mmCIF file of C-alpha atoms in Angstrom:
data_model
loop_
_atom_site.group_PDB
_atom_site.id
_atom_site.type_symbol
_atom_site.label_atom_id
_atom_site.label_comp_id
_atom_site.label_asym_id
_atom_site.label_seq_id
_atom_site.Cartn_x
_atom_site.Cartn_y
_atom_site.Cartn_z
ATOM 1 C CA MET A 1 -12.225 -64.169 -19.518
ATOM 2 C CA MET A 2 -14.174 -62.446 -16.710
ATOM 3 C CA ASN A 3 -11.271 -60.045 -16.101
ATOM 4 C CA MET A 4 -11.458 -58.778 -19.703
ATOM 5 C CA LYS A 5 -15.211 -58.040 -19.622
ATOM 6 C CA LYS A 6 -14.991 -55.310 -16.980
ATOM 7 C CA PRO A 7 -12.438 -53.104 -18.840
ATOM 8 C CA ILE A 8 -14.337 -53.572 -22.108
ATOM 9 C CA VAL A 9 -17.630 -52.504 -20.503
ATOM 10 C CA VAL A 10 -16.024 -49.483 -18.813
ATOM 11 C CA PHE A 11 -14.262 -48.498 -22.048
ATOM 12 C CA SER A 12 -17.551 -48.800 -23.968
ATOM 13 C CA ILE A 13 -19.348 -46.583 -21.461
ATOM 14 C CA LEU A 14 -16.585 -43.994 -21.699
ATOM 15 C CA LEU A 15 -16.496 -44.147 -25.467
ATOM 16 C CA PHE A 16 -20.221 -43.901 -26.077
ATOM 17 C CA SER A 17 -21.408 -41.828 -23.126
ATOM 18 C CA ILE A 18 -22.688 -38.351 -23.800
ATOM 19 C CA THR A 19 -23.235 -35.751 -21.109
ATOM 20 C CA ALA A 20 -26.730 -36.210 -19.758
ATOM 21 C CA LYS A 21 -28.564 -32.940 -20.243
ATOM 22 C CA SER A 22 -31.882 -32.941 -18.485
ATOM 23 C CA GLN A 23 -33.275 -29.744 -19.938
ATOM 24 C CA VAL A 24 -36.841 -31.079 -19.901
ATOM 25 C CA VAL A 25 -36.737 -31.829 -16.144
ATOM 26 C CA ILE A 26 -35.013 -28.509 -15.400
ATOM 27 C CA SER A 27 -37.612 -26.667 -17.472
ATOM 28 C CA LEU A 28 -40.411 -28.361 -15.535
ATOM 29 C CA LEU A 29 -38.820 -27.388 -12.222
ATOM 30 C CA PHE A 30 -37.663 -23.856 -13.017
ATOM 31 C CA GLY A 31 -39.741 -22.806 -16.029
ATOM 32 C CA ASP A 32 -39.000 -22.312 -19.716
ATOM 33 C CA LYS A 33 -37.080 -19.047 -19.211
ATOM 34 C CA LEU A 34 -34.085 -20.782 -17.612
ATOM 35 C CA ASN A 35 -33.136 -22.581 -20.835
ATOM 36 C CA SER A 36 -33.061 -20.501 -23.993
ATOM 37 C CA GLU A 37 -31.081 -20.267 -27.213
ATOM 38 C CA LYS A 38 -28.252 -18.426 -25.381
ATOM 39 C CA ILE A 39 -28.388 -20.112 -21.940
ATOM 40 C CA SER A 40 -28.731 -23.756 -20.935
ATOM 41 C CA PHE A 41 -28.811 -25.329 -17.486
ATOM 42 C CA GLY A 42 -28.877 -29.014 -16.609
ATOM 43 C CA LEU A 43 -27.343 -32.081 -15.020
ATOM 44 C CA LEU A 44 -23.953 -33.587 -15.774
ATOM 45 C CA ALA A 45 -23.285 -37.306 -15.472
ATOM 46 C CA GLY A 46 -20.109 -39.026 -16.509
ATOM 47 C CA VAL A 47 -17.816 -41.923 -15.801
ATOM 48 C CA GLY A 48 -14.333 -41.187 -14.520
ATOM 49 C CA TRP A 49 -11.671 -43.854 -14.842
ATOM 50 C CA ASN A 50 -9.051 -42.965 -12.229
ATOM 51 C CA ASN A 51 -5.672 -44.249 -11.086
ATOM 52 C CA LEU A 52 -2.956 -42.991 -8.740
ATOM 53 C CA THR A 53 0.583 -42.611 -10.014
ATOM 54 C CA GLY A 54 3.583 -43.747 -8.002
ATOM 55 C CA TYR A 55 2.177 -47.188 -7.143
ATOM 56 C CA LYS A 56 3.416 -50.153 -9.192
ATOM 57 C CA THR A 57 0.469 -52.394 -8.306
ATOM 58 C CA SER A 58 -2.473 -49.967 -8.493
ATOM 59 C CA SER A 59 -5.314 -50.458 -10.958
ATOM 60 C CA TRP A 60 -8.001 -48.240 -12.479
ATOM 61 C CA SER A 61 -11.104 -47.379 -10.474
ATOM 62 C CA PRO A 62 -14.245 -46.456 -12.468
ATOM 63 C CA ASN A 63 -16.543 -43.914 -10.766
ATOM 64 C CA LEU A 64 -19.802 -42.153 -11.591
ATOM 65 C CA ASN A 65 -19.582 -38.356 -11.278
ATOM 66 C CA LEU A 66 -22.650 -36.075 -11.009
ATOM 67 C CA GLY A 67 -23.129 -32.309 -11.068
ATOM 68 C CA LEU A 68 -24.866 -29.269 -12.553
ATOM 69 C CA TYR A 69 -23.855 -27.037 -15.442
ATOM 70 C CA LEU A 70 -24.732 -23.549 -16.669
ATOM 71 C CA SER A 71 -23.690 -22.745 -20.229
ATOM 72 C CA PHE A 72 -23.718 -19.408 -22.106
ATOM 73 C CA LYS A 73 -23.588 -19.356 -25.889
ATOM 74 C CA LEU A 74 -21.176 -16.590 -26.916
ATOM 75 C CA SER A 75 -21.304 -17.392 -30.653
ATOM 76 C CA ASP A 76 -22.278 -20.323 -32.865
ATOM 77 C CA ARG A 77 -19.139 -22.267 -31.870
ATOM 78 C CA VAL A 78 -17.939 -20.639 -28.610
ATOM 79 C CA PHE A 79 -19.468 -21.311 -25.174
ATOM 80 C CA LEU A 80 -18.658 -20.381 -21.567
ATOM 81 C CA GLN A 81 -19.649 -23.144 -19.148
ATOM 82 C CA PHE A 82 -19.695 -23.374 -15.349
ATOM 83 C CA ASP A 83 -19.874 -26.817 -13.723
ATOM 84 C CA ALA A 84 -20.478 -27.701 -10.072
ATOM 85 C CA MET A 85 -19.553 -31.336 -9.531
ATOM 86 C CA ALA A 86 -21.224 -32.435 -6.274
ATOM 87 C CA LYS A 87 -20.330 -36.122 -6.629
ATOM 88 C CA TYR A 88 -16.765 -36.208 -7.898
ATOM 89 C CA LYS A 89 -14.689 -39.220 -6.854
ATOM 90 C CA LEU A 90 -11.078 -40.167 -7.523
ATOM 91 C CA GLY A 91 -8.928 -43.026 -6.305
ATOM 92 C CA ALA A 92 -7.480 -46.401 -7.241
ATOM 93 C CA LYS A 93 -7.753 -50.104 -6.477
ATOM 94 C CA LYS A 94 -5.168 -52.763 -5.585
ATOM 95 C CA LEU A 95 -2.800 -50.389 -3.778
ATOM 96 C CA PRO A 96 -0.155 -52.003 -1.558
ATOM 97 C CA VAL A 97 -0.989 -52.440 2.131
ATOM 98 C CA TYR A 98 0.792 -50.064 4.502
ATOM 99 C CA SER A 99 1.478 -50.372 8.234
ATOM 100 C CA LEU A 100 -1.386 -49.534 10.609
ATOM 101 C CA GLN A 101 1.031 -49.344 13.576
ATOM 102 C CA ASP A 102 -0.636 -52.428 15.056
ATOM 103 C CA GLU A 103 1.210 -55.740 14.706
ATOM 104 C CA ALA A 104 -1.994 -57.793 14.799
ATOM 105 C CA LEU A 105 -3.738 -55.773 12.064
ATOM 106 C CA ASP A 106 -0.574 -55.573 9.977
ATOM 107 C CA SER A 107 -0.220 -59.363 9.943
ATOM 108 C CA LEU A 108 -3.920 -59.820 9.155
ATOM 109 C CA PHE A 109 -3.943 -57.443 6.157
ATOM 110 C CA ALA A 110 -0.394 -58.131 4.862
ATOM 111 C CA PRO A 111 -1.480 -60.389 1.967
ATOM 112 C CA GLY A 112 -4.310 -58.038 0.948
ATOM 113 C CA SER A 113 -4.705 -54.746 -0.878
ATOM 114 C CA VAL A 114 -6.111 -51.254 -0.347
ATOM 115 C CA GLU A 115 -8.778 -49.380 -2.302
ATOM 116 C CA ARG A 116 -8.504 -45.591 -1.938
ATOM 117 C CA ASP A 117 -11.610 -43.410 -2.414
ATOM 118 C CA ILE A 118 -11.213 -39.633 -2.436
ATOM 119 C CA LYS A 119 -14.386 -37.528 -2.713
ATOM 120 C CA TYR A 120 -14.365 -33.913 -3.897
ATOM 121 C CA LEU A 121 -16.635 -30.947 -4.464
ATOM 122 C CA SER A 122 -15.376 -29.389 -7.672
ATOM 123 C CA LEU A 123 -16.049 -26.126 -9.518
ATOM 124 C CA VAL A 124 -15.021 -25.947 -13.167
ATOM 125 C CA THR A 125 -15.105 -23.037 -15.610
ATOM 126 C CA THR A 126 -14.408 -23.770 -19.267
ATOM 127 C CA LEU A 127 -14.260 -21.838 -22.486
ATOM 128 C CA GLN A 128 -15.402 -24.272 -25.165
ATOM 129 C CA TYR A 129 -14.943 -24.299 -28.913
ATOM 130 C CA ARG A 130 -17.403 -26.632 -30.649
ATOM 131 C CA PHE A 131 -15.841 -28.036 -33.801
ATOM 132 C CA TYR A 132 -18.535 -30.636 -34.594
ATOM 133 C CA LYS A 133 -21.989 -31.133 -33.011
ATOM 134 C CA TYR A 134 -21.224 -32.423 -29.471
ATOM 135 C CA PHE A 135 -17.424 -32.426 -29.734
ATOM 136 C CA ASN A 136 -15.740 -29.526 -27.953
ATOM 137 C CA LEU A 137 -12.230 -28.347 -27.285
ATOM 138 C CA GLU A 138 -12.213 -26.978 -23.710
ATOM 139 C CA ILE A 139 -9.828 -24.950 -21.595
ATOM 140 C CA GLY A 140 -10.252 -23.539 -18.101
ATOM 141 C CA PRO A 141 -9.502 -23.799 -14.376
ATOM 142 C CA GLN A 142 -10.825 -26.341 -11.884
ATOM 143 C CA ILE A 143 -11.016 -25.768 -8.133
ATOM 144 C CA SER A 144 -11.635 -28.815 -5.952
ATOM 145 C CA LEU A 145 -12.206 -29.233 -2.217
ATOM 146 C CA ARG A 146 -11.520 -32.672 -0.772
ATOM 147 C CA ILE A 147 -14.562 -33.727 1.252
ATOM 148 C CA LYS A 148 -13.579 -37.221 2.388
ATOM 149 C CA ALA A 149 -10.780 -39.727 1.855
ATOM 150 C CA THR A 150 -10.970 -43.372 2.888
ATOM 151 C CA ASP A 151 -8.802 -46.446 2.506
ATOM 152 C CA VAL A 152 -10.594 -49.802 2.440
ATOM 153 C CA PHE A 153 -8.404 -52.796 3.313
ATOM 154 C CA SER A 154 -9.389 -56.174 1.898
ATOM 155 C CA VAL A 155 -7.992 -59.691 2.044
ATOM 156 C CA SER A 156 -9.373 -62.792 0.348
ATOM 157 C CA MET A 157 -10.322 -65.629 2.675
ATOM 158 C CA TYR A 158 -7.833 -67.907 0.926
ATOM 159 C CA LYS A 159 -4.912 -65.537 1.642
ATOM 160 C CA GLN A 160 -6.225 -64.605 5.085
ATOM 161 C CA THR A 161 -5.723 -68.038 6.725
ATOM 162 C CA GLU A 162 -2.060 -67.386 7.529
ATOM 163 C CA GLY A 163 -2.887 -63.874 8.800
ATOM 164 C CA ILE A 164 -5.641 -65.193 11.065
ATOM 165 C CA GLU A 165 -3.244 -67.733 12.570
ATOM 166 C CA LYS A 166 -0.699 -64.958 13.284
ATOM 167 C CA LEU A 167 -3.462 -62.737 14.723
ATOM 168 C CA ALA A 168 -4.698 -65.528 17.020
ATOM 169 C CA LYS A 169 -1.146 -66.130 18.244
ATOM 170 C CA LEU A 170 -0.601 -62.423 18.931
ATOM 171 C CA LEU A 171 -3.919 -62.127 20.787
ATOM 172 C CA ARG A 172 -3.103 -65.225 22.905
ATOM 173 C CA ASN A 173 0.285 -63.716 23.811
ATOM 174 C CA ARG A 174 -1.365 -60.383 24.754
ATOM 175 C CA ALA A 175 -3.901 -62.177 26.965
ATOM 176 C CA LYS A 176 -1.185 -63.914 29.001
ATOM 177 C CA PRO A 177 -0.322 -62.077 32.244
#
């Protein structure tokens, strides 16, 4: 039952989340002239639910993404928006373990899994057509620069017992002259 709660919560957040527009805070910081009827500036916050293709055992990884936007109203339904996503993360969970070129570490992590986190700085330009209140159809390019990529290896203590025994044996054999 606990495994079903997490996807339902993430799906609910995705379904009901609306872009956080902090026009009041921005106006306090930069003045009323920054946001007008034709121009708006603010913060973006959203949940990304990411996965990597090509892995049979990978699972979705929910991430919080943050950035800034600048939007120009071209007509009542057409907007040009520029986004700078400073905290933009992709990746996946439960990836298969790969060799670390160290027999001791390989045997220790063999029963585990890998979580891959890839962090980006992303610039997005979109032409938006608003067909109903906050629902837009968007098209445009995205340029992203990978900032950091990490793989986190994990093994449960229950599965790790056999790996620890193999590691201890390998370390004893290395210590012998």
